[in-house]
PDB file of C-alpha atoms in Angstrom:
ATOM      1  CA  UNK M1323      14.577 108.342 127.561  1.00 86.00           C
ATOM      2  CA  UNK M1324      12.791 111.716 127.760  1.00 91.00           C
ATOM      3  CA  UNK M1325       9.288 111.310 129.133  1.00 92.00           C
ATOM      4  CA  UNK M1326       6.027 112.892 130.193  1.00 93.00           C
ATOM      5  CA  UNK M1327       5.109 111.224 133.482  1.00 91.00           C
ATOM      6  CA  UNK M1328       1.660 111.337 135.037  1.00 90.00           C
ATOM      7  CA  UNK M1329       1.185 110.097 138.611  1.00 88.00           C
ATOM      8  CA  UNK M1330      -2.406 109.704 139.789  1.00 85.00           C
ATOM      9  CA  UNK M1331      -3.505 108.978 143.327  1.00 79.00           C
ATOM     10  CA  UNK M1332      -6.877 109.676 144.969  1.00 72.00           C
ATOM     11  CA  UNK M1333      -8.117 111.595 141.899  1.00 73.00           C
ATOM     12  CA  UNK M1334      -5.108 113.905 142.028  1.00 82.00           C
ATOM     13  CA  UNK M1335      -2.575 113.983 139.209  1.00 86.00           C
ATOM     14  CA  UNK M1336       0.991 115.229 139.029  1.00 88.00           C
ATOM     15  CA  UNK M1337       2.501 115.825 135.601  1.00 92.00           C
ATOM     16  CA  UNK M1338       6.227 116.168 134.965  1.00 91.00           C
ATOM     17  CA  UNK M1339       8.511 116.426 131.951  1.00 93.00           C
ATOM     18  CA  UNK M1340      11.881 114.669 132.039  1.00 91.00           C
ATOM     19  CA  UNK M1341      14.383 115.845 129.433  1.00 89.00           C
ATOM     20  CA  UNK M1342      16.782 112.917 129.815  1.00 82.00           C
ATOM     21  CA  UNK M1343      15.270 109.935 131.603  1.00 78.00           C
ATOM     22  CA  UNK M1344      13.237 109.254 134.732  1.00 77.00           C
ATOM     23  CA  UNK M1345      15.751 108.460 137.505  1.00 73.00           C
ATOM     24  CA  UNK M1346      15.210 104.971 138.910  1.00 71.00           C
ATOM     25  CA  UNK M1347      14.724 106.277 142.448  1.00 69.00           C
ATOM     26  CA  UNK M1348      11.834 108.462 141.283  1.00 67.00           C
ATOM     27  CA  UNK M1349       9.745 105.425 140.323  1.00 66.00           C
ATOM     28  CA  UNK M1350       9.714 104.275 143.963  1.00 66.00           C
ATOM     29  CA  UNK M1351       8.706 107.646 145.388  1.00 63.00           C
ATOM     30  CA  UNK M1352       5.063 107.398 144.376  1.00 63.00           C
ATOM     31  CA  UNK M1353       4.218 104.175 146.220  1.00 68.00           C
ATOM     32  CA  UNK M1354       0.831 102.857 145.111  1.00 75.00           C
ATOM     33  CA  UNK M1355       0.072 105.704 142.728  1.00 81.00           C
ATOM     34  CA  UNK M1356      -0.871 104.901 139.128  1.00 85.00           C
ATOM     35  CA  UNK M1357       1.967 105.860 136.800  1.00 88.00           C
ATOM     36  CA  UNK M1358       1.452 106.659 133.118  1.00 91.00           C
ATOM     37  CA  UNK M1359       4.535 107.474 131.071  1.00 92.00           C
ATOM     38  CA  UNK M1360       4.880 108.619 127.467  1.00 94.00           C
ATOM     39  CA  UNK M1361       8.438 108.195 126.230  1.00 94.00           C
ATOM     40  CA  UNK M1362       9.928 110.356 123.487  1.00 93.00           C
ATOM     41  CA  UNK M1363      12.746 109.860 121.031  1.00 89.00           C
ATOM     42  CA  UNK M1364      15.915 111.776 121.932  1.00 85.00           C
ATOM     43  CA  UNK M1365      15.539 115.509 121.190  1.00 88.00           C
ATOM     44  CA  UNK M1366      11.771 115.195 120.534  1.00 91.00           C
ATOM     45  CA  UNK M1367      10.368 116.422 123.827  1.00 93.00           C
ATOM     46  CA  UNK M1368      11.932 119.891 123.475  1.00 93.00           C
ATOM     47  CA  UNK M1369      10.163 121.031 120.296  1.00 95.00           C
ATOM     48  CA  UNK M1370       6.903 119.337 121.337  1.00 95.00           C
ATOM     49  CA  UNK M1371       6.754 121.479 124.488  1.00 95.00           C
ATOM     50  CA  UNK M1372       8.799 124.457 123.213  1.00 93.00           C
ATOM     51  CA  UNK M1373      11.490 123.866 125.826  1.00 93.00           C
ATOM     52  CA  UNK M1374      15.164 124.324 125.083  1.00 93.00           C
ATOM     53  CA  UNK M1375      17.802 121.681 125.782  1.00 90.00           C
ATOM     54  CA  UNK M1376      19.165 124.031 128.459  1.00 90.00           C
ATOM     55  CA  UNK M1377      15.826 124.040 130.290  1.00 90.00           C
ATOM     56  CA  UNK M1378      15.518 120.256 130.131  1.00 88.00           C
ATOM     57  CA  UNK M1379      19.056 119.263 131.078  1.00 83.00           C
ATOM     58  CA  UNK M1380      18.703 119.208 134.865  1.00 76.00           C
ATOM     59  CA  UNK M1381      15.639 118.522 137.022  1.00 81.00           C
ATOM     60  CA  UNK M1382      12.177 117.514 135.895  1.00 88.00           C
ATOM     61  CA  UNK M1383       9.829 120.338 134.917  1.00 93.00           C
ATOM     62  CA  UNK M1384       6.358 120.282 136.406  1.00 92.00           C
ATOM     63  CA  UNK M1385       3.688 120.842 133.779  1.00 93.00           C
ATOM     64  CA  UNK M1386       2.130 123.563 135.948  1.00 92.00           C
ATOM     65  CA  UNK M1387       5.432 125.464 135.751  1.00 92.00           C
ATOM     66  CA  UNK M1388       5.630 124.923 131.985  1.00 94.00           C
ATOM     67  CA  UNK M1389       2.122 126.234 131.278  1.00 94.00           C
ATOM     68  CA  UNK M1390      -0.262 126.704 134.255  1.00 95.00           C
ATOM     69  CA  UNK M1391      -3.395 127.079 132.079  1.00 95.00           C
ATOM     70  CA  UNK M1392      -2.789 123.963 129.999  1.00 95.00           C
ATOM     71  CA  UNK M1393      -1.726 122.008 133.082  1.00 94.00           C
ATOM     72  CA  UNK M1394      -4.955 122.949 134.898  1.00 94.00           C
ATOM     73  CA  UNK M1395      -7.142 121.986 131.928  1.00 95.00           C
ATOM     74  CA  UNK M1396      -5.338 118.662 131.555  1.00 95.00           C
ATOM     75  CA  UNK M1397      -5.579 117.912 135.287  1.00 93.00           C
ATOM     76  CA  UNK M1398      -9.337 118.473 135.190  1.00 93.00           C
ATOM     77  CA  UNK M1399      -9.714 116.155 132.178  1.00 94.00           C
ATOM     78  CA  UNK M1400      -7.703 113.467 133.968  1.00 93.00           C
ATOM     79  CA  UNK M1401      -9.836 113.816 137.109  1.00 91.00           C
ATOM     80  CA  UNK M1402     -12.992 113.152 135.079  1.00 91.00           C
ATOM     81  CA  UNK M1403     -11.487 110.198 133.204  1.00 91.00           C
ATOM     82  CA  UNK M1404     -12.666 107.189 135.275  1.00 89.00           C
ATOM     83  CA  UNK M1405     -10.272 104.525 133.986  1.00 92.00           C
ATOM     84  CA  UNK M1406      -6.554 104.306 133.345  1.00 92.00           C
ATOM     85  CA  UNK M1407      -7.226 103.646 129.654  1.00 95.00           C
ATOM     86  CA  UNK M1408      -9.226 106.868 129.388  1.00 95.00           C
ATOM     87  CA  UNK M1409      -6.508 108.812 131.189  1.00 94.00           C
ATOM     88  CA  UNK M1410      -3.981 107.439 128.687  1.00 95.00           C
ATOM     89  CA  UNK M1411      -6.197 108.650 125.835  1.00 97.00           C
ATOM     90  CA  UNK M1412      -6.500 112.122 127.418  1.00 96.00           C
ATOM     91  CA  UNK M1413      -2.701 112.372 127.618  1.00 96.00           C
ATOM     92  CA  UNK M1414      -2.313 110.986 124.112  1.00 96.00           C
ATOM     93  CA  UNK M1415      -4.620 113.628 122.655  1.00 97.00           C
ATOM     94  CA  UNK M1416      -2.835 116.340 124.630  1.00 96.00           C
ATOM     95  CA  UNK M1417       0.552 115.313 123.209  1.00 96.00           C
ATOM     96  CA  UNK M1418      -0.886 115.148 119.685  1.00 96.00           C
ATOM     97  CA  UNK M1419      -2.224 118.671 120.083  1.00 96.00           C
ATOM     98  CA  UNK M1420       1.236 119.856 121.133  1.00 95.00           C
ATOM     99  CA  UNK M1421       2.869 118.156 118.161  1.00 94.00           C
ATOM    100  CA  UNK M1422       0.332 119.750 115.820  1.00 95.00           C
ATOM    101  CA  UNK M1423       0.817 123.199 117.348  1.00 94.00           C
ATOM    102  CA  UNK M1424       4.609 122.952 117.055  1.00 94.00           C
ATOM    103  CA  UNK M1425       4.861 120.738 114.005  1.00 92.00           C
ATOM    104  CA  UNK M1426       7.393 122.922 112.194  1.00 92.00           C
ATOM    105  CA  UNK M1427      10.039 122.613 114.929  1.00 93.00           C
ATOM    106  CA  UNK M1428       9.130 118.947 115.551  1.00 93.00           C
ATOM    107  CA  UNK M1429       9.534 118.138 111.871  1.00 93.00           C
ATOM    108  CA  UNK M1430      12.864 119.957 111.578  1.00 94.00           C
ATOM    109  CA  UNK M1431      14.447 118.326 114.636  1.00 94.00           C
ATOM    110  CA  UNK M1432      13.151 114.852 113.856  1.00 93.00           C
ATOM    111  CA  UNK M1433      14.274 115.017 110.248  1.00 94.00           C
ATOM    112  CA  UNK M1434      17.649 116.609 110.977  1.00 94.00           C
ATOM    113  CA  UNK M1435      18.723 114.320 113.837  1.00 94.00           C
ATOM    114  CA  UNK M1436      17.645 111.181 111.948  1.00 94.00           C
ATOM    115  CA  UNK M1437      19.249 112.340 108.694  1.00 93.00           C
ATOM    116  CA  UNK M1438      22.584 113.192 110.311  1.00 93.00           C
ATOM    117  CA  UNK M1439      22.623 109.951 112.289  1.00 91.00           C
ATOM    118  CA  UNK M1440      22.063 107.943 109.108  1.00 90.00           C
ATOM    119  CA  UNK M1441      24.545 109.910 106.997  1.00 89.00           C
ATOM    120  CA  UNK M1442      27.004 112.010 109.043  1.00 91.00           C
ATOM    121  CA  UNK M1443      29.217 113.013 106.105  1.00 86.00           C
ATOM    122  CA  UNK M1444      30.276 116.626 105.736  1.00 83.00           C
ATOM    123  CA  UNK M1445      27.858 117.537 102.924  1.00 88.00           C
ATOM    124  CA  UNK M1446      24.733 116.354 104.767  1.00 91.00           C
ATOM    125  CA  UNK M1447      24.109 119.794 106.335  1.00 91.00           C
ATOM    126  CA  UNK M1448      24.026 121.587 102.980  1.00 91.00           C
ATOM    127  CA  UNK M1449      21.650 118.932 101.631  1.00 91.00           C
ATOM    128  CA  UNK M1450      19.278 119.421 104.574  1.00 92.00           C
ATOM    129  CA  UNK M1451      19.160 123.182 104.207  1.00 92.00           C
ATOM    130  CA  UNK M1452      17.905 122.728 100.651  1.00 91.00           C
ATOM    131  CA  UNK M1453      15.422 120.004 101.580  1.00 92.00           C
ATOM    132  CA  UNK M1454      14.049 121.983 104.536  1.00 91.00           C
ATOM    133  CA  UNK M1455      14.112 125.334 102.672  1.00 91.00           C
ATOM    134  CA  UNK M1456      15.839 127.036 105.589  1.00 92.00           C
ATOM    135  CA  UNK M1457      18.694 129.480 105.881  1.00 93.00           C
ATOM    136  CA  UNK M1458      21.739 128.173 107.707  1.00 91.00           C
ATOM    137  CA  UNK M1459      21.254 130.724 110.496  1.00 92.00           C
ATOM    138  CA  UNK M1460      17.627 129.703 111.140  1.00 93.00           C
ATOM    139  CA  UNK M1461      18.417 125.996 111.011  1.00 94.00           C
ATOM    140  CA  UNK M1462      21.396 126.264 113.370  1.00 92.00           C
ATOM    141  CA  UNK M1463      19.381 128.378 115.827  1.00 93.00           C
ATOM    142  CA  UNK M1464      16.525 125.863 115.988  1.00 94.00           C
ATOM    143  CA  UNK M1465      18.869 122.875 116.152  1.00 95.00           C
ATOM    144  CA  UNK M1466      21.030 124.254 118.970  1.00 95.00           C
ATOM    145  CA  UNK M1467      17.995 125.378 120.962  1.00 95.00           C
ATOM    146  CA  UNK M1468      16.421 121.930 121.081  1.00 94.00           C
ATOM    147  CA  UNK M1469      19.442 119.611 120.806  1.00 93.00           C
ATOM    148  CA  UNK M1470      21.842 121.666 122.918  1.00 93.00           C
ATOM    149  CA  UNK M1471      24.763 121.636 120.454  1.00 93.00           C
ATOM    150  CA  UNK M1472      25.192 122.853 116.897  1.00 93.00           C
ATOM    151  CA  UNK M1473      24.299 120.639 113.945  1.00 93.00           C
ATOM    152  CA  UNK M1474      27.985 120.557 112.981  1.00 92.00           C
ATOM    153  CA  UNK M1475      28.973 119.286 116.427  1.00 94.00           C
ATOM    154  CA  UNK M1476      26.201 116.701 116.349  1.00 94.00           C
ATOM    155  CA  UNK M1477      27.320 115.535 112.901  1.00 94.00           C
ATOM    156  CA  UNK M1478      30.896 115.077 114.077  1.00 94.00           C
ATOM    157  CA  UNK M1479      29.742 113.068 117.093  1.00 94.00           C
ATOM    158  CA  UNK M1480      27.621 110.799 114.884  1.00 95.00           C
ATOM    159  CA  UNK M1481      30.484 110.433 112.413  1.00 94.00           C
ATOM    160  CA  UNK M1482      32.892 109.442 115.184  1.00 95.00           C
ATOM    161  CA  UNK M1483      30.365 107.022 116.680  1.00 94.00           C
ATOM    162  CA  UNK M1484      29.869 105.178 113.390  1.00 93.00           C
ATOM    163  CA  UNK M1485      33.615 104.976 112.806  1.00 93.00           C
ATOM    164  CA  UNK M1486      34.154 103.763 116.358  1.00 93.00           C
ATOM    165  CA  UNK M1487      31.627 100.947 115.943  1.00 92.00           C
ATOM    166  CA  UNK M1488      33.417  99.829 112.770  1.00 91.00           C
ATOM    167  CA  UNK M1489      36.802  99.980 114.482  1.00 92.00           C
ATOM    168  CA  UNK M1490      35.535  98.029 117.480  1.00 89.00           C
ATOM    169  CA  UNK M1491      33.914  95.375 115.263  1.00 88.00           C
ATOM    170  CA  UNK M1492      37.178  94.744 113.426  1.00 85.00           C
ATOM    171  CA  UNK M1493      35.467  94.949 110.032  1.00 84.00           C
ATOM    172  CA  UNK M1494      38.349  96.627 108.183  1.00 88.00           C
ATOM    173  CA  UNK M1495      41.813  95.824 106.828  1.00 89.00           C
ATOM    174  CA  UNK M1496      43.515  99.121 107.674  1.00 90.00           C
ATOM    175  CA  UNK M1497      42.631 102.418 109.334  1.00 91.00           C
ATOM    176  CA  UNK M1498      42.324 104.115 105.963  1.00 93.00           C
ATOM    177  CA  UNK M1499      39.319 101.870 105.277  1.00 93.00           C
ATOM    178  CA  UNK M1500      37.598 103.149 108.438  1.00 93.00           C
ATOM    179  CA  UNK M1501      38.420 106.757 107.593  1.00 93.00           C
ATOM    180  CA  UNK M1502      37.086 106.666 104.025  1.00 92.00           C
ATOM    181  CA  UNK M1503      34.045 104.520 104.888  1.00 92.00           C
ATOM    182  CA  UNK M1504      32.906 107.147 107.401  1.00 91.00           C
ATOM    183  CA  UNK M1505      33.492 110.310 105.401  1.00 89.00           C
ATOM    184  CA  UNK M1506      36.847 111.449 106.791  1.00 91.00           C
ATOM    185  CA  UNK M1507      39.153 113.230 104.369  1.00 89.00           C
ATOM    186  CA  UNK M1508      42.033 110.878 105.124  1.00 91.00           C
ATOM    187  CA  UNK M1509      43.526 108.688 107.848  1.00 93.00           C
ATOM    188  CA  UNK M1510      45.232 111.624 109.598  1.00 94.00           C
ATOM    189  CA  UNK M1511      41.909 113.468 109.835  1.00 93.00           C
ATOM    190  CA  UNK M1512      40.294 110.374 111.356  1.00 94.00           C
ATOM    191  CA  UNK M1513      43.112 109.920 113.886  1.00 94.00           C
ATOM    192  CA  UNK M1514      42.838 113.580 114.985  1.00 94.00           C
ATOM    193  CA  UNK M1515      39.090 113.187 115.457  1.00 94.00           C
ATOM    194  CA  UNK M1516      39.548 109.954 117.420  1.00 94.00           C
ATOM    195  CA  UNK M1517      42.073 111.617 119.738  1.00 94.00           C
ATOM    196  CA  UNK M1518      39.752 114.579 120.242  1.00 93.00           C
ATOM    197  CA  UNK M1519      36.924 112.347 121.477  1.00 93.00           C
ATOM    198  CA  UNK M1520      38.938 109.706 123.354  1.00 92.00           C
ATOM    199  CA  UNK M1521      42.352 111.237 124.199  1.00 92.00           C
ATOM    200  CA  UNK M1522      43.988 108.215 122.550  1.00 91.00           C
ATOM    201  CA  UNK M1523      44.672 106.988 119.016  1.00 93.00           C
ATOM    202  CA  UNK M1524      42.827 104.217 117.149  1.00 92.00           C
ATOM    203  CA  UNK M1525      45.934 102.001 117.259  1.00 90.00           C
ATOM    204  CA  UNK M1526      46.338 102.542 121.000  1.00 90.00           C
ATOM    205  CA  UNK M1527      42.690 101.652 121.490  1.00 89.00           C
ATOM    206  CA  UNK M1528      43.067  98.499 119.410  1.00 87.00           C
ATOM    207  CA  UNK M1529      46.195  97.512 121.324  1.00 85.00           C
ATOM    208  CA  UNK M1530      45.130  98.337 124.874  1.00 78.00           C
ATOM    209  CA  UNK M1531      41.477  99.377 125.020  1.00 65.00           C
ATOM    210  CA  UNK M1532      39.989  96.172 123.618  1.00 56.00           C
ATOM    211  CA  UNK M1533      42.124  94.008 125.884  1.00 50.00           C
ATOM    212  CA  UNK M1534      40.554  95.635 128.937  1.00 49.00           C
ATOM    213  CA  UNK M1535      37.045  94.676 127.839  1.00 46.00           C
TER     214      UNK M1535
END
């Protein structure tokens, strides 16, 4: 999961932002240092720190590279916080201040990703534009910046994922049931989407894919 990681040793603190997850080997690098991690929902860390998905996709970003002034102020506060609990509170207040400062983008991304995940049917995007009072151009720009793909692409991925879970569970009588239950226009549309994401058909997956599990 995306995270803000603080490592403290001998009154010195290192602060890093991880856009994906903290690699397992990184946890062992700091030896006896005190580690404090704040984990974020997917796609949340970008708008909180005004970092695009492109900036977050590779290596960790040191907080001093993100914003030297804020990083310095936070490091000083952490140095004067005598206990781990107080350091946690310092970091907590810092994150809250970032959320407050960037609440518009945070609200849009949180609402949009949750809404699409819950209901990835084709008309969900038009509904959101009305509810968020945004133009399509503004919404798509913000979404792609922080999520890394367009809202339409994200919707199609969520739609496929939900249909795939139903197919894998076996809770259907025929493929048409899966297609209609997940907002596809018809069975042919669903099969084309399945092949696009998996390079196979639903029937081929049912016949061969499940047997390999």
